[in-house]
PDB file of C-alpha atoms in Angstrom:
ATOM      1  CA  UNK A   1       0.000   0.000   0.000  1.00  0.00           C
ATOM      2  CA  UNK A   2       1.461   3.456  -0.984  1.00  0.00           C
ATOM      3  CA  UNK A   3      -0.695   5.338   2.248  1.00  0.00           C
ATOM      4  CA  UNK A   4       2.978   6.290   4.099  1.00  0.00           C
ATOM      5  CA  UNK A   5       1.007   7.157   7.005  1.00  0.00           C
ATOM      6  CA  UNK A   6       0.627   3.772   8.130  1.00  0.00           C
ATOM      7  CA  UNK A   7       4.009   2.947   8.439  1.00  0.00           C
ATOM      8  CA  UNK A   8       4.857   3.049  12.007  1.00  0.00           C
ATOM      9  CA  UNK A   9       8.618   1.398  11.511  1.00  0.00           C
ATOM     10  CA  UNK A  10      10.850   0.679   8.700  1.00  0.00           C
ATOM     11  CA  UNK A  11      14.122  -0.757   9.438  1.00  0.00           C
ATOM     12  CA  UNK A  12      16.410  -1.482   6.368  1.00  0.00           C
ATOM     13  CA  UNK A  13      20.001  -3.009   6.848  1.00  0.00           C
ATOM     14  CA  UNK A  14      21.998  -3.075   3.686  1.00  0.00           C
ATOM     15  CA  UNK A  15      25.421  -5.329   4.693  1.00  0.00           C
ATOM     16  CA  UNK A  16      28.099  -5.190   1.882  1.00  0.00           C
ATOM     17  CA  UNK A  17      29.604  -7.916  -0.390  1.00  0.00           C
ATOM     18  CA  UNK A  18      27.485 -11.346  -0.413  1.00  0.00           C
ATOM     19  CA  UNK A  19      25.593 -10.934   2.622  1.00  0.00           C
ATOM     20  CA  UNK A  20      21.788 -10.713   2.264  1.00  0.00           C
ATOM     21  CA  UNK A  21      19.920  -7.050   2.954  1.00  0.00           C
ATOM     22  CA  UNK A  22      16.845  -7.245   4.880  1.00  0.00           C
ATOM     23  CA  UNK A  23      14.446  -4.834   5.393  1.00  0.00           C
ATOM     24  CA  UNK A  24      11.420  -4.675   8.387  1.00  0.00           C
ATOM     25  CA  UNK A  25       8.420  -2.856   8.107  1.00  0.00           C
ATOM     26  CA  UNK A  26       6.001  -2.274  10.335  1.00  0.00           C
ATOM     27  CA  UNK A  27       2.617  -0.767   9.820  1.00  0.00           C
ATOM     28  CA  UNK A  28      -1.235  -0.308  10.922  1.00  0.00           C
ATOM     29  CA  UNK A  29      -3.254  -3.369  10.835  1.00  0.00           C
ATOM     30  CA  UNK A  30      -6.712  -1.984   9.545  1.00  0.00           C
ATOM     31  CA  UNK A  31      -7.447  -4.315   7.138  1.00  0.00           C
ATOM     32  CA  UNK A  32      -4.460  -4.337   5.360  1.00  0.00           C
ATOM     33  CA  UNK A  33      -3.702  -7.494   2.981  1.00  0.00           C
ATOM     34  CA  UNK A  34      -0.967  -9.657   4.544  1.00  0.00           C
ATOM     35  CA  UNK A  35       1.433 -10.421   1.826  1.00  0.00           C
ATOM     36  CA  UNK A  36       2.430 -14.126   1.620  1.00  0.00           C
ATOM     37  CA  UNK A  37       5.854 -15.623   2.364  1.00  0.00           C
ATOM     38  CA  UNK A  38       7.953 -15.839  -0.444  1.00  0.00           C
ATOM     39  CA  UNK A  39       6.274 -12.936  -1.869  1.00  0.00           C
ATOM     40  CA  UNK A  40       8.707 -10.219  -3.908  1.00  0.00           C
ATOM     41  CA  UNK A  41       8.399  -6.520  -2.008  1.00  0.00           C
ATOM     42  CA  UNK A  42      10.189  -3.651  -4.054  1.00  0.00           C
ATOM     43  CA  UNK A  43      11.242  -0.901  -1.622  1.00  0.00           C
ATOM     44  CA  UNK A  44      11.660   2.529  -2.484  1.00  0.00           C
ATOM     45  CA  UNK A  45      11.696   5.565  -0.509  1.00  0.00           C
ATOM     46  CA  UNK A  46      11.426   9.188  -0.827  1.00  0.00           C
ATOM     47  CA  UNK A  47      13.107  12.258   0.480  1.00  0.00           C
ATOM     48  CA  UNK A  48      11.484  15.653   1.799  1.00  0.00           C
ATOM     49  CA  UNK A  49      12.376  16.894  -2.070  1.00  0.00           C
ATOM     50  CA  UNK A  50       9.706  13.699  -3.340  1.00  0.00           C
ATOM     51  CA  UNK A  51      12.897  12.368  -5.002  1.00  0.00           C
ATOM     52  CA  UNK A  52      12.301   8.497  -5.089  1.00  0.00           C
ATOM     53  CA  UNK A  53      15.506   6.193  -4.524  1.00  0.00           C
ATOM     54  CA  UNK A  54      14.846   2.606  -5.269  1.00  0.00           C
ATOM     55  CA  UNK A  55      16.280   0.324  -2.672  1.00  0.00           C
ATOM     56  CA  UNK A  56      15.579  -3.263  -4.113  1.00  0.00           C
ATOM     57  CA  UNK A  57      13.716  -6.335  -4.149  1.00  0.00           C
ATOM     58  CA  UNK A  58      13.302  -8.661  -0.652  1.00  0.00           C
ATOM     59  CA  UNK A  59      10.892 -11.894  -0.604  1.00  0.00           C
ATOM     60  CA  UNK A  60       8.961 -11.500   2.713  1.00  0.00           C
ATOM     61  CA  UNK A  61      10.042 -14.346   4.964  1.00  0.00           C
ATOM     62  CA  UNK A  62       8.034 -13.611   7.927  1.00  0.00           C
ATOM     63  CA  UNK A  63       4.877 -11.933   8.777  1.00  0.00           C
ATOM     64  CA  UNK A  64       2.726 -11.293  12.387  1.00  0.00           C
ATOM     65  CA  UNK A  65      -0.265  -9.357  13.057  1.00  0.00           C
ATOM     66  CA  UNK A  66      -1.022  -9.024  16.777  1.00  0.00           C
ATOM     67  CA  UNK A  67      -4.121  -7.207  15.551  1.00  0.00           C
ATOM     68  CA  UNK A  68      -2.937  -3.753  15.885  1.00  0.00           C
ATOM     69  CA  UNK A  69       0.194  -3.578  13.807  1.00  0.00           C
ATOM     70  CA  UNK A  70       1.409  -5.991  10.718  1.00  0.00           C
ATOM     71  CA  UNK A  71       5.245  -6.359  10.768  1.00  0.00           C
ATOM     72  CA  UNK A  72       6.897  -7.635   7.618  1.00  0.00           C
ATOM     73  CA  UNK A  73      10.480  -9.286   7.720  1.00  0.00           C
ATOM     74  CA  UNK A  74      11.852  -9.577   4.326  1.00  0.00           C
ATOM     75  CA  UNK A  75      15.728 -10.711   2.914  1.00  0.00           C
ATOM     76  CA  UNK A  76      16.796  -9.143  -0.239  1.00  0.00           C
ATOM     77  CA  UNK A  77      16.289 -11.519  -3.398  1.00  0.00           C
ATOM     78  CA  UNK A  78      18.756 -14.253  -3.532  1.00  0.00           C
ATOM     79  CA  UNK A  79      20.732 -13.709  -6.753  1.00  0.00           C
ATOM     80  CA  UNK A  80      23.740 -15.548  -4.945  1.00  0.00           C
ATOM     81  CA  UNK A  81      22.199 -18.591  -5.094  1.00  0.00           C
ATOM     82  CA  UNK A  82      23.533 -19.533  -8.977  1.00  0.00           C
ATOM     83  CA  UNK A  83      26.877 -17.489  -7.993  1.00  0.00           C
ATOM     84  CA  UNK A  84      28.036 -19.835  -5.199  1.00  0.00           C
ATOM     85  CA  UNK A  85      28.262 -22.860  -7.818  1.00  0.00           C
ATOM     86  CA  UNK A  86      32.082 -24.186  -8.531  1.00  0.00           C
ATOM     87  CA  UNK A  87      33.229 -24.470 -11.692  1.00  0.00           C
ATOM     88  CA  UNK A  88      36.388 -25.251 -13.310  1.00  0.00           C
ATOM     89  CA  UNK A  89      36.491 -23.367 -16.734  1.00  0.00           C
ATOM     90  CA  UNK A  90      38.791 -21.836 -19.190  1.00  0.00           C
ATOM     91  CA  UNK A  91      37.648 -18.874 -21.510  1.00  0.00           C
ATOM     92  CA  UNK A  92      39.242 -18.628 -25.020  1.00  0.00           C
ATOM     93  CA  UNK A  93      38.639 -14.563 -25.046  1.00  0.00           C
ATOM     94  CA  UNK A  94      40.909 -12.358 -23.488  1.00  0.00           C
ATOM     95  CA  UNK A  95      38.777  -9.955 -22.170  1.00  0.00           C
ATOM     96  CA  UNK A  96      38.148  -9.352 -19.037  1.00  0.00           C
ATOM     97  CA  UNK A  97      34.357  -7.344 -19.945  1.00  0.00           C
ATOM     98  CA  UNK A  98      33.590 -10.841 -22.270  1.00  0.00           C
ATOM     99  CA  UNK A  99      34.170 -13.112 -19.614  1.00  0.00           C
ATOM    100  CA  UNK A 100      32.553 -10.994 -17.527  1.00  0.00           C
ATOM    101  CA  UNK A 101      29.238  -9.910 -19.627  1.00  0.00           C
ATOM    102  CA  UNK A 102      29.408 -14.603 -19.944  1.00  0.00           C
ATOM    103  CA  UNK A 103      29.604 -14.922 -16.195  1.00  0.00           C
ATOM    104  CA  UNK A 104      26.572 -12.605 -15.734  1.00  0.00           C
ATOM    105  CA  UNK A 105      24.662 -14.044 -18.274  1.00  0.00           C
ATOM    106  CA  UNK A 106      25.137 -17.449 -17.023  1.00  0.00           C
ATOM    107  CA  UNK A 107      23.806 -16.113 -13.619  1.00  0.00           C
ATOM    108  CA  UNK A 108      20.423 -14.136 -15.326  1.00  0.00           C
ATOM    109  CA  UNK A 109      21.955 -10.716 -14.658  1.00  0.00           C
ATOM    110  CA  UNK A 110      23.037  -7.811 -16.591  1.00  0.00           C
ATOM    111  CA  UNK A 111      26.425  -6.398 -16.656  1.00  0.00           C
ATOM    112  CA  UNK A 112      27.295  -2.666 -15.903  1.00  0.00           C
ATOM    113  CA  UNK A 113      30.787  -1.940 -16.223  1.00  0.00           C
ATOM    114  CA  UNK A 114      32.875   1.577 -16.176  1.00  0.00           C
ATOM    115  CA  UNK A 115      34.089   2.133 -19.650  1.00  0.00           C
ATOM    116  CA  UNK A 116      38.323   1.355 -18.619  1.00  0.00           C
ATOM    117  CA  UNK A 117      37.106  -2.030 -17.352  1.00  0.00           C
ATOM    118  CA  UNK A 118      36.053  -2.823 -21.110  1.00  0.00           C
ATOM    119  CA  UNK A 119      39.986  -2.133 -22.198  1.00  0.00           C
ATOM    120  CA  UNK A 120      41.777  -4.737 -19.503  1.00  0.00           C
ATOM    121  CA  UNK A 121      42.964  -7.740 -21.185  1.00  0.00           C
ATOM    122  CA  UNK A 122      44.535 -11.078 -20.679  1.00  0.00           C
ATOM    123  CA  UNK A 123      47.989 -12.428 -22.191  1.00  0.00           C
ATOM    124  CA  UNK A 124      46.392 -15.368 -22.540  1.00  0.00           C
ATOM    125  CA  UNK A 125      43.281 -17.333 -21.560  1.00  0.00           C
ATOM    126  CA  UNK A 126      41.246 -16.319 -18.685  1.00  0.00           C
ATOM    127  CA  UNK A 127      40.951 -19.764 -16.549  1.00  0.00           C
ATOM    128  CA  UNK A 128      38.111 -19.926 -13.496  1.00  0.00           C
ATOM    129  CA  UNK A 129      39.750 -22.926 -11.472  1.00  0.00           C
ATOM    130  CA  UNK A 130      37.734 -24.353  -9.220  1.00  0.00           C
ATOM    131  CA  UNK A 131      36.119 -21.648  -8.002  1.00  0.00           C
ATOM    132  CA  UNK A 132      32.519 -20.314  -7.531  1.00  0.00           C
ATOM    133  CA  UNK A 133      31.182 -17.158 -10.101  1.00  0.00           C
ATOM    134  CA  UNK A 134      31.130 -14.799  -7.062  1.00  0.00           C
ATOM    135  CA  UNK A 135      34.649 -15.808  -6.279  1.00  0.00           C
ATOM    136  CA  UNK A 136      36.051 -15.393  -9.539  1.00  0.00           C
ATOM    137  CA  UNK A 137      34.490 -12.424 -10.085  1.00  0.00           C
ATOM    138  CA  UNK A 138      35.801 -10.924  -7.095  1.00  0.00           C
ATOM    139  CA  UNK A 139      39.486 -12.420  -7.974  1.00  0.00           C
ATOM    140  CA  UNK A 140      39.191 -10.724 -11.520  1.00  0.00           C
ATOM    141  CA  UNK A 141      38.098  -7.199 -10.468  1.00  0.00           C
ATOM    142  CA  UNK A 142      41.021  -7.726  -7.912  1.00  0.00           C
ATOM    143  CA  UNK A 143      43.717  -8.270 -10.185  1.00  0.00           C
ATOM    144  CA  UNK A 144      42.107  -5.098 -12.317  1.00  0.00           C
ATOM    145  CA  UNK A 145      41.708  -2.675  -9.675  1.00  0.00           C
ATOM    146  CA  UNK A 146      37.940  -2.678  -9.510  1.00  0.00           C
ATOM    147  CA  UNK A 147      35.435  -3.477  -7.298  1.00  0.00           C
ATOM    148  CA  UNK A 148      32.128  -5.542  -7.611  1.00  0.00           C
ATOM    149  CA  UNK A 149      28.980  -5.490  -5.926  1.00  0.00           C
ATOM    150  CA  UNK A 150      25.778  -7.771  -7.079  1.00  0.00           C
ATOM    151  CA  UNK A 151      22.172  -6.379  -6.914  1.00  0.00           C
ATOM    152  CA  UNK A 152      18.638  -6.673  -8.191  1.00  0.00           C
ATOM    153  CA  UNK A 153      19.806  -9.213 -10.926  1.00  0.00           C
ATOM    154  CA  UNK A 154      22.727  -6.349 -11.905  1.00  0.00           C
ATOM    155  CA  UNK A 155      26.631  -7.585 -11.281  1.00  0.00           C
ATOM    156  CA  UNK A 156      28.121  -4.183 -11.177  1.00  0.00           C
ATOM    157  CA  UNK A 157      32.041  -3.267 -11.920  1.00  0.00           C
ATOM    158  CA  UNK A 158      32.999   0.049 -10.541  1.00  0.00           C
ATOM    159  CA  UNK A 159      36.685   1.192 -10.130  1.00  0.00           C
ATOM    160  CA  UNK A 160      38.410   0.963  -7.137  1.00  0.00           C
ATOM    161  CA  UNK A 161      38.199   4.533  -4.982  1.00  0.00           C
ATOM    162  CA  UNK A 162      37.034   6.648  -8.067  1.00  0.00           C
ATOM    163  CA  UNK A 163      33.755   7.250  -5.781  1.00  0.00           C
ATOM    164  CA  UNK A 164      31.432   7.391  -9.104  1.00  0.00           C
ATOM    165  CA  UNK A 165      28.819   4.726 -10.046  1.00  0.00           C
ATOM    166  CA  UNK A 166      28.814   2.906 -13.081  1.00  0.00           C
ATOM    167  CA  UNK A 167      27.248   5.436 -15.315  1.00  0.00           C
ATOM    168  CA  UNK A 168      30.085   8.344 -14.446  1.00  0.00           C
ATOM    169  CA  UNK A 169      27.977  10.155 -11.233  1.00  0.00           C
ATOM    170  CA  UNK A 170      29.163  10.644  -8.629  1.00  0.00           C
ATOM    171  CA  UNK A 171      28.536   8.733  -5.368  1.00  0.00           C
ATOM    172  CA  UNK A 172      26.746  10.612  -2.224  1.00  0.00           C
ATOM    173  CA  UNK A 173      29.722  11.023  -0.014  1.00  0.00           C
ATOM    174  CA  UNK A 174      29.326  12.015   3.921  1.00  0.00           C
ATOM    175  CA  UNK A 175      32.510  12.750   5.766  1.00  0.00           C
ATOM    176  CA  UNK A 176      32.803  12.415   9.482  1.00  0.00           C
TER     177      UNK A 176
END
C-alpha cells in the first residue's frame, strides 16, 4: 500500500559484499492485505524533495499481526544462489568485460561496467579454477583494480576509490 502514514517502523540493513539485505516494516493493521511468504516486495523511498531512490527487491520471509500492527520481515532476493556454484572453466577470449558480460549471463543478470574495465585484457586465456562465479568475479576485479557489488539481478564493476557509479555520477559522499 502506498498510504505512508501507516508505516509506524521501517528498518532497512543493507550489509556489503554477499551478505543478504533485509528490510522490516512495520505498519497499521486496519485491514491491510498480509502479503504471503515468499512474496517479492520492491522498496523505495522518498526524500522531503519527493525524489524516489529505489532500494531493491526482498521476498517476505516472515509476517505477524497481533491485531494492531502488521510487521513484515523480508531478505533481499537471492541472486547468490547460482553465484556460489564451482566451476572449473577456461575462456578462449581475453577480455576481461567478455568473460565478464558470460559470467553474468550465465547467472540471469546484466552487466554494468565503467568504460576502462572494457579495455583490460589477458595475455592469454582467462581460466576460473575451481572456483565459484562470485569468487572469480571478485578475484578478476582484484587483479584489475575494480570493485564488484551484485544487486537486483545487476553484477556491477565500478573502479576501485574513483567514488562514481557505473554510469560516471558521482557517489553521495558524507565525511565524518
Amino acid at each position: 500500500d502506498s498510504d505512508s502514514n501507516r508505516i509506524r517502523t521501517l528498518e532497512l540493513e543493507d550489509v556489503a559484499g554477499e551478505m543478504g539485505d533485509s528490510v522490516s516494516l512495520v505498519i497499521d493493521d486496519d485491514g491491510v492485505e498480509i502479503p504471503p511468504e515468499g512474496e517479492k516486495l520492491i522498496v523505495e523511498l522518498s526524500d522531503e524533495s519527493g525524489n524516489f531512490e529505489d532500494y531493491g527487491v526482498y521476498v517476505v520471509r516472515q509476517r505477524e499481526c497481533d491485531g494492531e500492527t502488521l510487521t513484515v520481515e523480508a531478505d533481499s532476493f537471492d541472486v547468490f544462489s547460482d553465484l556460489k556454484t564451482v566451476r572449473n572453466i577456461s575462456y578462449d577470449e581475453t577480455s576481461y568485460y567478455a568473460v565478464m558480460q558470460k559470467v553474468a549471463a550465465r547467472n540471469s543478470m546484466k552487466l554494468y561496467a565503467y568504460s576502462e574495465f572494457k579495455n583490460y585484457e589477458s595475455d592469454n586465456f582467462i581460466f576460473q579454477g575451481f572456483q565459484s562465479d562470485g569468487a572469480f568475479v571478485r578475484r578478476v576485479c582484484e587483479q584489475t583494480g575494480s570493485y564488484c557489488v551484485f544487486v537486483d539481478g545487476r553484477l556491477c564493476i565500478l573502479k576501485k576509490g574513483s567514488g562514481r557509479y557505473v554510469s560516471g555520477s558521482e557517489i553521495e559522499t558524507e565525511y565524518v
